[in-house]
Amino acid sequence: MAQYDLTTRMIPSLDRQLVFPLLEFLSSKDVYKAEDVLEAKVKLLSSTGMVDYTGELYKQLHNVDDLPADFDKKREEVIEKLLDSEMKTKHIREVIENPEVAGSLRQDKLQNMKLLHDNYQCTPEMVLELYNYGQLQYSCGNYGGSADMLLHFSILSTDAELTLSAMWGKLASEILLGNWEVAFEDILKLRETIDKTHFKSPTEQLQQRVWLLHWSMFVFFNHPKGRDGIVDTFMLPQYISTIQNACPWILRYLVAAVVTNRRKRSMMQQLVKIIEQVSYMYRDPVTEFIEALYVDFNFDKAAEKLEQCEDVLDNDFFLTPAVDDFVENARFYFAEVYCRIHKRIEMASLTERLNMKQDEGEKWIVKLIRDTRMDAKVDFKENTIIMNPSYNPVYQQVIERTRALVFRSQVLNGAIDKRGTSAGKKDDQRQDQRQRRGQQRQGKRNTDNVVAVQ
């Protein structure tokens, strides 16, 4: 299943410490060799401040008891930097952690900075040092301290670029701490900031959105409302465009979110169109299942792909907890489309396509018909399902299609009336202005005549 593993595609869009949980997951699977995954961990953490942990991994990789001298030297350098940054931020940390000071801060960052400078001798350099200290804490794996420092910095700093960077750092810290509620709020704030910020180039904004798509999956697949959040975010026009142009593999997770969330089943039609548009760039059993089911109506292929989906999802870091939900709901969609097309269905044939045992499949199908109130009868003697398709009369189809026309007409009439009213008001204002000018000119002429007579 290495051919369907997306780790290598996702790494460029993730922070190196966010990649580490993915490698930990792969080490528990047989997708790659254990030695290769361990070597990747060492390379990944070698440029961070997690010297002790990297040293332990190095010993396992090379099967040695002692570390090279470089590790001790780097450890001393990291400790020295931490102590230095801690001293530089001591004063401003004491000030902003004071409840009275925190309560006096407002939305205006310039006013906050003036307050801190005039009353507590805090300088912009001290605020910048909060950012540096937060970065050091994050590099060393102290994610709680990092989140606090970066939050303080983002509240006080007037540097938009560094503030955005601090928001990314805080989000990464919250993800690694597993604070999903806070991280969910941070995702929404970042999404709003990216949409409102005027970047130097469209490419830079595109890159920010690519990062948000990848980072947000840590949150969306762990938060209780995450499956709604991922559909609501990923289906926005700007993010659909991002997926199509920069990271089509994200479609796997969007498909999984829509399939496992029946409240979003109305999005399926739009999702099918996106899959068709991107199929030449990216496809895997998850997207091919939808394509086979809704585009080709190839039920044999769809059944084959559904069986492959179980292995693909089981070896995916984000989707492995959702395997059972995905398979259950995918069977529902499969059976729904299958029953809609066929009039007489052999239960044994449908059960086989759903990759279920005979008894289990028959019970599942009967339950499906009962729960969905499908217009069908089960003939247990012949072990078949007889569908009773209901076709709307032509006049009913016309009514359904024209039902919205009345509302649309009312909206258009309202818009025309508003435009006419506003245009009429403008005409009246212009006429009043003309009358005033005429009166002013007439008054001036009368004055001139009086002066001339005198």
Tab-separated table of C-alpha atoms in Angstrom:
chain	number	residue	atom	x	y	z
A	1	MET	CA	0.000	0.000	0.000
A	2	ALA	CA	3.012	2.312	-0.228
A	3	GLN	CA	1.727	3.521	-3.609
A	4	TYR	CA	-1.285	5.101	-1.883
A	5	ASP	CA	0.635	6.600	1.051
A	6	LEU	CA	0.457	10.402	0.955
A	7	THR	CA	3.089	11.172	3.592
A	8	THR	CA	5.783	12.152	1.093
A	9	ARG	CA	3.357	14.465	-0.713
A	10	MET	CA	2.199	16.119	2.505
A	11	ILE	CA	5.593	16.669	4.179
A	12	PRO	CA	6.458	19.841	2.170
A	13	SER	CA	3.262	21.505	3.454
A	14	LEU	CA	3.744	20.573	7.130
A	15	ASP	CA	6.024	21.789	9.874
A	16	ARG	CA	8.715	19.208	10.651
A	17	GLN	CA	7.346	18.585	14.141
A	18	LEU	CA	3.880	17.970	12.708
A	19	VAL	CA	5.420	15.373	10.408
A	20	PHE	CA	6.716	13.406	13.392
A	21	PRO	CA	3.276	11.957	14.380
A	22	LEU	CA	2.893	10.742	10.789
A	23	LEU	CA	6.240	8.939	10.978
A	24	GLU	CA	5.286	7.454	14.347
A	25	PHE	CA	2.135	6.098	12.740
A	26	LEU	CA	4.066	4.636	9.792
A	27	SER	CA	6.454	2.906	12.169
A	28	SER	CA	3.478	0.907	13.507
A	29	LYS	CA	2.529	-0.193	9.992
A	30	ASP	CA	4.381	-2.303	7.462
A	31	VAL	CA	4.197	0.320	4.722
A	32	TYR	CA	7.938	1.109	4.850
A	33	LYS	CA	10.983	-0.545	6.384
A	34	ALA	CA	11.395	0.230	10.089
A	35	GLU	CA	15.013	1.343	9.554
A	36	ASP	CA	13.990	3.841	6.865
A	37	VAL	CA	11.308	5.352	9.087
A	38	LEU	CA	13.734	5.613	12.026
A	39	GLU	CA	16.335	7.301	9.835
A	40	ALA	CA	13.676	9.769	8.637
A	41	LYS	CA	12.850	10.615	12.279
A	42	VAL	CA	16.494	11.370	13.074
A	43	LYS	CA	16.877	13.598	10.014
A	44	LEU	CA	13.593	15.315	10.789
A	45	LEU	CA	14.503	16.252	14.372
A	46	SER	CA	18.208	16.933	13.823
A	47	SER	CA	17.590	20.642	13.162
A	48	THR	CA	15.307	21.133	16.178
A	49	GLY	CA	16.160	21.776	19.806
A	50	MET	CA	14.996	18.303	20.910
A	51	VAL	CA	18.594	17.169	21.335
A	52	ASP	CA	18.063	14.490	23.993
A	53	TYR	CA	15.230	12.757	22.136
A	54	THR	CA	17.108	12.930	18.833
A	55	GLY	CA	20.090	11.355	20.595
A	56	GLU	CA	17.998	8.409	21.763
A	57	LEU	CA	16.751	7.838	18.212
A	58	TYR	CA	20.320	8.103	16.919
A	59	LYS	CA	21.432	5.345	19.309
A	60	GLN	CA	18.618	3.076	18.112
A	61	LEU	CA	19.398	3.734	14.459
A	62	HIS	CA	23.149	3.102	14.687
A	63	ASN	CA	22.971	0.591	17.557
A	64	VAL	CA	25.517	2.481	19.711
A	65	ASP	CA	25.703	3.441	23.387
A	66	ASP	CA	27.581	6.741	23.077
A	67	LEU	CA	26.681	9.823	21.071
A	68	PRO	CA	29.048	11.943	18.969
A	69	ALA	CA	30.485	15.057	20.629
A	70	ASP	CA	28.321	17.259	18.432
A	71	PHE	CA	25.253	16.329	20.460
A	72	ASP	CA	26.730	17.634	23.741
A	73	LYS	CA	27.846	20.839	22.060
A	74	LYS	CA	24.442	21.436	20.502
A	75	ARG	CA	22.716	20.703	23.813
A	76	GLU	CA	24.779	23.380	25.565
A	77	GLU	CA	24.016	25.876	22.802
A	78	VAL	CA	20.275	25.251	23.048
A	79	ILE	CA	20.273	25.642	26.848
A	80	GLU	CA	22.284	28.858	26.561
A	81	LYS	CA	19.825	30.313	24.022
A	82	LEU	CA	16.856	29.372	26.214
A	83	LEU	CA	18.351	30.987	29.317
A	84	ASP	CA	19.302	34.121	27.388
A	85	SER	CA	15.836	34.508	25.859
A	86	GLU	CA	14.190	33.798	29.204
A	87	MET	CA	16.139	36.649	30.807
A	88	LYS	CA	15.346	39.053	27.967
A	89	THR	CA	11.611	38.386	28.262
A	90	LYS	CA	11.428	38.250	32.056
A	91	HIS	CA	10.268	41.847	32.542
A	92	ILE	CA	7.614	41.925	29.813
A	93	ARG	CA	6.310	38.493	30.833
A	94	GLU	CA	5.830	39.687	34.403
A	95	VAL	CA	4.004	42.773	33.137
A	96	ILE	CA	1.578	41.095	30.708
A	97	GLU	CA	0.862	38.227	33.101
A	98	ASN	CA	-0.328	40.768	35.682
A	99	PRO	CA	-4.180	40.529	35.731
A	100	GLU	CA	-4.553	44.324	36.028
A	101	VAL	CA	-2.407	44.932	32.958
A	102	ALA	CA	-4.106	42.161	30.986
A	103	GLY	CA	-7.506	43.690	31.808
A	104	SER	CA	-6.443	47.132	30.582
A	105	LEU	CA	-5.383	45.934	27.112
A	106	ARG	CA	-7.686	46.793	24.211
A	107	GLN	CA	-8.101	45.890	20.543
A	108	ASP	CA	-5.914	48.810	19.457
A	109	LYS	CA	-2.363	47.412	19.392
A	110	LEU	CA	-0.722	50.850	19.077
A	111	GLN	CA	-2.595	52.040	22.150
A	112	ASN	CA	-1.576	48.880	24.036
A	113	MET	CA	2.062	49.396	23.117
A	114	LYS	CA	1.910	53.030	24.246
A	115	LEU	CA	0.363	51.945	27.555
A	116	LEU	CA	3.080	49.333	28.160
A	117	HIS	CA	5.860	51.723	27.149
A	118	ASP	CA	4.684	54.715	29.201
A	119	ASN	CA	3.684	52.837	32.355
A	120	TYR	CA	5.922	49.756	32.391
A	121	GLN	CA	8.917	50.636	30.170
A	122	CYS	CA	8.224	47.788	27.716
A	123	THR	CA	9.770	48.300	24.282
A	124	PRO	CA	8.968	46.824	20.827
A	125	GLU	CA	12.259	44.902	21.092
A	126	MET	CA	10.927	43.129	24.188
A	127	VAL	CA	7.741	42.187	22.289
A	128	LEU	CA	9.837	40.780	19.445
A	129	GLU	CA	11.792	38.723	21.956
A	130	LEU	CA	8.513	37.033	22.978
A	131	TYR	CA	8.306	35.734	19.416
A	132	ASN	CA	11.890	34.450	19.529
A	133	TYR	CA	11.344	32.821	22.919
A	134	GLY	CA	8.161	31.145	21.661
A	135	GLN	CA	10.056	29.760	18.661
A	136	LEU	CA	12.787	28.372	20.927
A	137	GLN	CA	10.242	26.749	23.211
A	138	TYR	CA	8.535	25.145	20.214
A	139	SER	CA	11.834	23.892	18.820
A	140	CYS	CA	12.602	22.224	22.158
A	141	GLY	CA	9.197	20.541	22.368
A	142	ASN	CA	7.733	22.764	25.114
A	143	TYR	CA	4.512	23.388	23.221
A	144	GLY	CA	2.570	24.832	26.166
A	145	GLY	CA	5.164	27.564	26.764
A	146	SER	CA	5.403	28.187	23.032
A	147	ALA	CA	1.636	28.667	22.654
A	148	ASP	CA	1.598	31.186	25.525
A	149	MET	CA	4.523	33.264	24.211
A	150	LEU	CA	3.219	33.345	20.644
A	151	LEU	CA	-0.256	34.304	21.854
A	152	HIS	CA	1.180	37.225	23.852
A	153	PHE	CA	3.207	38.304	20.842
A	154	SER	CA	0.256	38.177	18.431
A	155	ILE	CA	-1.810	40.329	20.831
A	156	LEU	CA	0.859	43.026	21.155
A	157	SER	CA	2.765	43.041	17.873
A	158	THR	CA	1.947	45.486	15.059
A	159	ASP	CA	4.027	43.498	12.546
A	160	ALA	CA	1.398	41.763	10.369
A	161	GLU	CA	3.838	39.297	8.823
A	162	LEU	CA	5.289	38.121	12.133
A	163	THR	CA	1.818	38.039	13.694
A	164	LEU	CA	0.671	35.637	10.967
A	165	SER	CA	3.767	33.508	11.579
A	166	ALA	CA	2.984	33.494	15.322
A	167	MET	CA	-0.560	32.328	14.583
A	168	TRP	CA	0.845	29.371	12.627
A	169	GLY	CA	3.233	28.551	15.474
A	170	LYS	CA	0.472	28.699	18.067
A	171	LEU	CA	-1.736	26.429	15.930
A	172	ALA	CA	1.063	23.864	15.624
A	173	SER	CA	1.599	23.972	19.399
A	174	GLU	CA	-2.091	23.443	20.141
A	175	ILE	CA	-2.225	20.534	17.669
A	176	LEU	CA	0.753	18.806	19.261
A	177	LEU	CA	-0.771	19.376	22.710
A	178	GLY	CA	-4.071	17.890	21.527
A	179	ASN	CA	-6.071	21.009	22.496
A	180	TRP	CA	-8.641	20.495	19.741
A	181	GLU	CA	-11.155	23.104	20.877
A	182	VAL	CA	-8.543	25.875	20.914
A	183	ALA	CA	-6.976	24.596	17.687
A	184	PHE	CA	-10.403	24.595	15.986
A	185	GLU	CA	-10.836	28.278	16.857
A	186	ASP	CA	-7.295	29.008	15.655
A	187	ILE	CA	-8.100	27.357	12.301
A	188	LEU	CA	-11.097	29.643	11.805
A	189	LYS	CA	-9.053	32.735	12.751
A	190	LEU	CA	-6.271	31.763	10.370
A	191	ARG	CA	-8.727	31.133	7.546
A	192	GLU	CA	-10.240	34.588	8.056
A	193	THR	CA	-6.809	36.240	8.270
A	194	ILE	CA	-5.576	34.563	5.077
A	195	ASP	CA	-8.695	35.675	3.193
A	196	LYS	CA	-8.424	39.289	4.397
A	197	THR	CA	-4.646	39.781	4.147
A	198	HIS	CA	-3.244	41.423	1.023
A	199	PHE	CA	-0.193	39.311	0.209
A	200	LYS	CA	2.644	40.400	-2.051
A	201	SER	CA	1.557	37.908	-4.700
A	202	PRO	CA	-1.329	35.464	-5.326
A	203	THR	CA	1.193	32.619	-5.088
A	204	GLU	CA	1.913	33.505	-1.475
A	205	GLN	CA	-1.782	33.425	-0.593
A	206	LEU	CA	-2.133	30.109	-2.418
A	207	GLN	CA	0.731	28.682	-0.340
A	208	GLN	CA	-0.935	29.827	2.874
A	209	ARG	CA	-4.135	28.059	1.877
A	210	VAL	CA	-2.241	24.879	0.992
A	211	TRP	CA	-0.726	24.898	4.475
A	212	LEU	CA	-4.120	25.481	6.081
A	213	LEU	CA	-5.643	22.546	4.179
A	214	HIS	CA	-2.923	20.205	5.453
A	215	TRP	CA	-2.627	21.493	9.023
A	216	SER	CA	-6.378	21.658	9.572
A	217	MET	CA	-6.794	17.913	9.055
A	218	PHE	CA	-5.089	17.261	12.406
A	219	VAL	CA	-7.902	19.263	13.993
A	220	PHE	CA	-10.874	18.316	11.838
A	221	PHE	CA	-10.357	14.567	12.223
A	222	ASN	CA	-10.116	14.867	16.021
A	223	HIS	CA	-12.689	17.552	16.856
A	224	PRO	CA	-16.337	16.497	17.483
A	225	LYS	CA	-17.531	18.957	14.819
A	226	GLY	CA	-14.558	18.339	12.581
A	227	ARG	CA	-16.355	16.444	9.820
A	228	ASP	CA	-18.686	19.389	9.367
A	229	GLY	CA	-15.754	21.803	9.568
A	230	ILE	CA	-13.680	20.053	6.926
A	231	VAL	CA	-16.559	20.044	4.418
A	232	ASP	CA	-17.508	23.659	5.163
A	233	THR	CA	-13.896	24.802	4.697
A	234	PHE	CA	-12.668	22.590	1.876
A	235	MET	CA	-15.802	23.186	-0.241
A	236	LEU	CA	-15.338	26.962	-0.247
A	237	PRO	CA	-14.582	28.168	-3.810
A	238	GLN	CA	-11.121	29.473	-2.943
A	239	TYR	CA	-10.142	26.162	-1.323
A	240	ILE	CA	-11.629	24.049	-4.119
A	241	SER	CA	-9.424	26.059	-6.481
A	242	THR	CA	-6.434	25.463	-4.187
A	243	ILE	CA	-7.044	21.705	-4.172
A	244	GLN	CA	-7.397	21.582	-7.944
A	245	ASN	CA	-4.245	23.604	-8.611
A	246	ALA	CA	-1.832	22.708	-5.817
A	247	CYS	CA	-2.796	19.617	-3.802
A	248	PRO	CA	-5.336	17.317	-5.493
A	249	TRP	CA	-4.545	14.481	-3.043
A	250	ILE	CA	-6.565	16.374	-0.412
A	251	LEU	CA	-9.623	15.065	-2.268
A	252	ARG	CA	-9.205	11.748	-0.438
A	253	TYR	CA	-9.969	13.457	2.863
A	254	LEU	CA	-12.793	15.554	1.460
A	255	VAL	CA	-14.445	12.416	0.037
A	256	ALA	CA	-14.037	10.628	3.366
A	257	ALA	CA	-15.584	13.574	5.224
A	258	VAL	CA	-18.604	13.765	2.908
A	259	VAL	CA	-19.182	10.000	2.846
A	260	THR	CA	-18.980	9.621	6.636
A	261	ASN	CA	-21.243	12.621	7.273
A	262	ARG	CA	-24.736	12.002	5.889
A	263	ARG	CA	-25.774	15.504	6.923
A	264	LYS	CA	-23.544	16.704	4.081
A	265	ARG	CA	-24.876	14.277	1.468
A	266	SER	CA	-26.203	17.249	-0.516
A	267	MET	CA	-22.558	18.030	-1.312
A	268	MET	CA	-22.091	14.709	-3.116
A	269	GLN	CA	-23.112	16.015	-6.529
A	270	GLN	CA	-20.655	18.893	-6.346
A	271	LEU	CA	-17.961	16.545	-5.057
A	272	VAL	CA	-18.463	14.196	-8.022
A	273	LYS	CA	-17.881	17.100	-10.421
A	274	ILE	CA	-14.640	18.018	-8.651
A	275	ILE	CA	-13.418	14.413	-8.778
A	276	GLU	CA	-14.120	14.304	-12.523
A	277	GLN	CA	-12.153	17.519	-13.067
A	278	VAL	CA	-9.122	16.364	-11.064
A	279	SER	CA	-9.099	12.673	-12.033
A	280	TYR	CA	-6.356	13.192	-14.617
A	281	MET	CA	-4.078	14.599	-11.901
A	282	TYR	CA	-4.853	12.362	-8.939
A	283	ARG	CA	-6.831	9.223	-8.197
A	284	ASP	CA	-6.831	6.504	-5.562
A	285	PRO	CA	-9.367	3.821	-4.508
A	286	VAL	CA	-11.304	6.371	-2.437
A	287	THR	CA	-11.909	8.798	-5.304
A	288	GLU	CA	-12.273	5.960	-7.821
A	289	PHE	CA	-15.066	4.436	-5.720
A	290	ILE	CA	-17.099	7.640	-6.045
A	291	GLU	CA	-16.268	7.942	-9.739
A	292	ALA	CA	-17.253	4.338	-10.477
A	293	LEU	CA	-20.484	4.684	-8.504
A	294	TYR	CA	-21.781	8.089	-9.614
A	295	VAL	CA	-20.131	8.669	-13.009
A	296	ASP	CA	-19.685	5.258	-14.629
A	297	PHE	CA	-22.375	3.354	-12.672
A	298	ASN	CA	-19.941	0.457	-12.755
A	299	PHE	CA	-20.998	-1.466	-9.656
A	300	ASP	CA	-18.429	-4.235	-10.044
A	301	LYS	CA	-15.614	-1.680	-10.113
A	302	ALA	CA	-17.174	0.277	-7.262
A	303	ALA	CA	-17.334	-2.897	-5.149
A	304	GLU	CA	-13.698	-3.629	-5.944
A	305	LYS	CA	-12.610	-0.118	-5.022
A	306	LEU	CA	-14.639	-0.176	-1.805
A	307	GLU	CA	-12.759	-3.301	-0.732
A	308	GLN	CA	-9.447	-1.557	-1.470
A	309	CYS	CA	-10.598	1.523	0.470
A	310	GLU	CA	-10.471	-0.403	3.727
A	311	ASP	CA	-6.729	-1.042	3.335
A	312	VAL	CA	-6.015	2.489	2.109
A	313	LEU	CA	-7.845	4.132	5.004
A	314	ASP	CA	-6.378	1.739	7.548
A	315	ASN	CA	-2.883	2.870	6.502
A	316	ASP	CA	-3.727	6.580	6.501
A	317	PHE	CA	-2.808	8.549	9.638
A	318	PHE	CA	-5.880	10.793	9.489
A	319	LEU	CA	-8.468	8.276	8.307
A	320	THR	CA	-7.632	5.098	10.198
A	321	PRO	CA	-10.153	5.884	13.008
A	322	ALA	CA	-12.878	6.412	10.389
A	323	VAL	CA	-12.546	3.101	8.512
A	324	ASP	CA	-15.700	1.527	9.937
A	325	ASP	CA	-17.792	4.692	9.450
A	326	PHE	CA	-16.562	5.081	5.893
A	327	VAL	CA	-17.301	1.482	4.907
A	328	GLU	CA	-20.762	1.555	6.527
A	329	ASN	CA	-21.770	4.806	4.816
A	330	ALA	CA	-20.146	3.832	1.517
A	331	ARG	CA	-22.293	0.678	1.500
A	332	PHE	CA	-25.318	2.876	2.101
A	333	TYR	CA	-24.531	5.055	-0.934
A	334	PHE	CA	-23.739	1.965	-3.013
A	335	ALA	CA	-27.041	0.294	-2.138
A	336	GLU	CA	-28.971	3.525	-2.676
A	337	VAL	CA	-27.662	4.016	-6.231
A	338	TYR	CA	-27.925	0.294	-7.020
A	339	CYS	CA	-31.570	0.113	-5.921
A	340	ARG	CA	-32.425	3.294	-7.758
A	341	ILE	CA	-31.299	1.797	-11.078
A	342	HIS	CA	-32.536	-1.798	-10.751
A	343	LYS	CA	-36.125	-2.936	-10.480
A	344	ARG	CA	-35.489	-6.485	-9.271
A	345	ILE	CA	-32.418	-7.214	-7.155
A	346	GLU	CA	-31.008	-10.504	-6.014
A	347	MET	CA	-29.995	-10.124	-2.378
A	348	ALA	CA	-27.120	-12.581	-2.783
A	349	SER	CA	-25.672	-10.508	-5.639
A	350	LEU	CA	-25.963	-7.223	-3.723
A	351	THR	CA	-24.533	-8.792	-0.566
A	352	GLU	CA	-21.540	-10.073	-2.500
A	353	ARG	CA	-20.896	-6.656	-4.016
A	354	LEU	CA	-21.046	-5.091	-0.554
A	355	ASN	CA	-18.363	-7.562	0.587
A	356	MET	CA	-20.546	-8.940	3.381
A	357	LYS	CA	-21.494	-12.418	4.521
A	358	GLN	CA	-24.862	-13.722	3.319
A	359	ASP	CA	-26.756	-13.573	6.629
A	360	GLU	CA	-25.128	-10.311	7.690
A	361	GLY	CA	-25.800	-8.754	4.275
A	362	GLU	CA	-29.468	-9.741	4.193
A	363	LYS	CA	-30.073	-8.264	7.658
A	364	TRP	CA	-28.238	-5.088	6.666
A	365	ILE	CA	-30.301	-4.681	3.462
A	366	VAL	CA	-33.612	-5.219	5.269
A	367	LYS	CA	-32.596	-2.678	7.913
A	368	LEU	CA	-31.586	-0.218	5.186
A	369	ILE	CA	-34.999	-0.518	3.482
A	370	ARG	CA	-36.782	-0.031	6.789
A	371	ASP	CA	-34.665	2.918	7.978
A	372	THR	CA	-34.741	4.788	4.660
A	373	ARG	CA	-38.421	3.991	4.025
A	374	MET	CA	-37.501	2.820	0.567
A	375	ASP	CA	-40.484	1.863	-1.610
A	376	ALA	CA	-39.515	-1.788	-1.942
A	377	LYS	CA	-40.645	-5.283	-0.980
A	378	VAL	CA	-38.480	-8.187	0.099
A	379	ASP	CA	-39.410	-11.564	-1.342
A	380	PHE	CA	-37.810	-14.012	1.107
A	381	LYS	CA	-38.898	-17.038	-0.926
A	382	GLU	CA	-36.955	-16.002	-3.988
A	383	ASN	CA	-34.497	-13.973	-1.912
A	384	THR	CA	-35.003	-10.869	-3.995
A	385	ILE	CA	-35.868	-7.206	-3.538
A	386	ILE	CA	-38.593	-5.770	-5.747
A	387	MET	CA	-38.363	-2.006	-6.194
A	388	ASN	CA	-41.466	0.074	-6.803
A	389	PRO	CA	-40.142	3.090	-8.672
A	390	SER	CA	-42.363	6.140	-8.456
A	391	TYR	CA	-42.306	8.547	-11.364
A	392	ASN	CA	-43.642	12.062	-11.005
A	393	PRO	CA	-46.250	13.024	-13.636
A	394	VAL	CA	-45.134	15.608	-16.176
A	395	TYR	CA	-47.205	18.378	-14.589
A	396	GLN	CA	-45.616	17.601	-11.187
A	397	GLN	CA	-42.128	17.836	-12.710
A	398	VAL	CA	-43.053	21.210	-14.183
A	399	ILE	CA	-44.290	22.393	-10.781
A	400	GLU	CA	-41.087	21.230	-9.081
A	401	ARG	CA	-38.844	22.953	-11.612
A	402	THR	CA	-40.799	26.220	-11.622
A	403	ARG	CA	-41.438	26.367	-7.883
A	404	ALA	CA	-38.506	28.705	-7.331
A	405	LEU	CA	-39.493	31.026	-10.187
A	406	VAL	CA	-42.069	32.882	-8.084
A	407	PHE	CA	-39.525	33.576	-5.366
A	408	ARG	CA	-36.880	34.635	-7.896
A	409	SER	CA	-39.402	36.934	-9.599
A	410	GLN	CA	-40.209	38.567	-6.263
A	411	VAL	CA	-36.516	39.092	-5.558
A	412	LEU	CA	-35.985	40.629	-9.011
A	413	ASN	CA	-39.039	42.884	-8.630
A	414	GLY	CA	-37.780	43.996	-5.243
A	415	ALA	CA	-34.361	44.778	-6.663
A	416	ILE	CA	-35.920	46.714	-9.576
A	417	ASP	CA	-38.183	48.659	-7.195
A	418	LYS	CA	-35.228	49.556	-4.993
A	419	ARG	CA	-33.195	50.641	-7.981
A	420	GLY	CA	-36.161	52.637	-9.319
A	421	THR	CA	-36.770	54.240	-5.919
A	422	SER	CA	-33.106	55.155	-5.519
A	423	ALA	CA	-33.020	56.486	-9.102
A	424	GLY	CA	-36.194	58.509	-8.445
A	425	LYS	CA	-34.687	59.951	-5.276
A	426	LYS	CA	-31.565	60.929	-7.187
A	427	ASP	CA	-33.717	62.632	-9.880
A	428	ASP	CA	-35.656	64.522	-7.192
A	429	GLN	CA	-32.389	65.585	-5.551
A	430	ARG	CA	-31.057	66.812	-8.903
A	431	GLN	CA	-34.286	68.765	-9.579
A	432	ASP	CA	-34.137	70.346	-6.111
A	433	GLN	CA	-30.534	71.328	-6.725
A	434	ARG	CA	-31.501	72.897	-10.099
A	435	GLN	CA	-34.341	74.830	-8.463
A	436	ARG	CA	-32.051	76.108	-5.723
A	437	ARG	CA	-29.470	77.215	-8.285
A	438	GLY	CA	-32.199	78.956	-10.332
A	439	GLN	CA	-33.491	80.727	-7.235
A	440	GLN	CA	-29.964	81.777	-6.311
A	441	ARG	CA	-29.351	83.151	-9.832
A	442	GLN	CA	-32.708	84.985	-9.836
A	443	GLY	CA	-31.961	86.479	-6.432
A	444	LYS	CA	-28.580	87.633	-7.638
A	445	ARG	CA	-30.157	89.271	-10.742
A	446	ASN	CA	-32.703	91.115	-8.583
A	447	THR	CA	-29.945	92.389	-6.331
A	448	ASP	CA	-27.937	93.576	-9.339
A	449	ASN	CA	-31.017	95.400	-10.740
A	450	VAL	CA	-31.643	97.148	-7.442
A	451	VAL	CA	-28.036	98.273	-7.266
A	452	ALA	CA	-28.203	99.502	-10.860
A	453	VAL	CA	-31.361	101.580	-10.163
A	454	GLN	CA	-29.761	103.121	-7.061
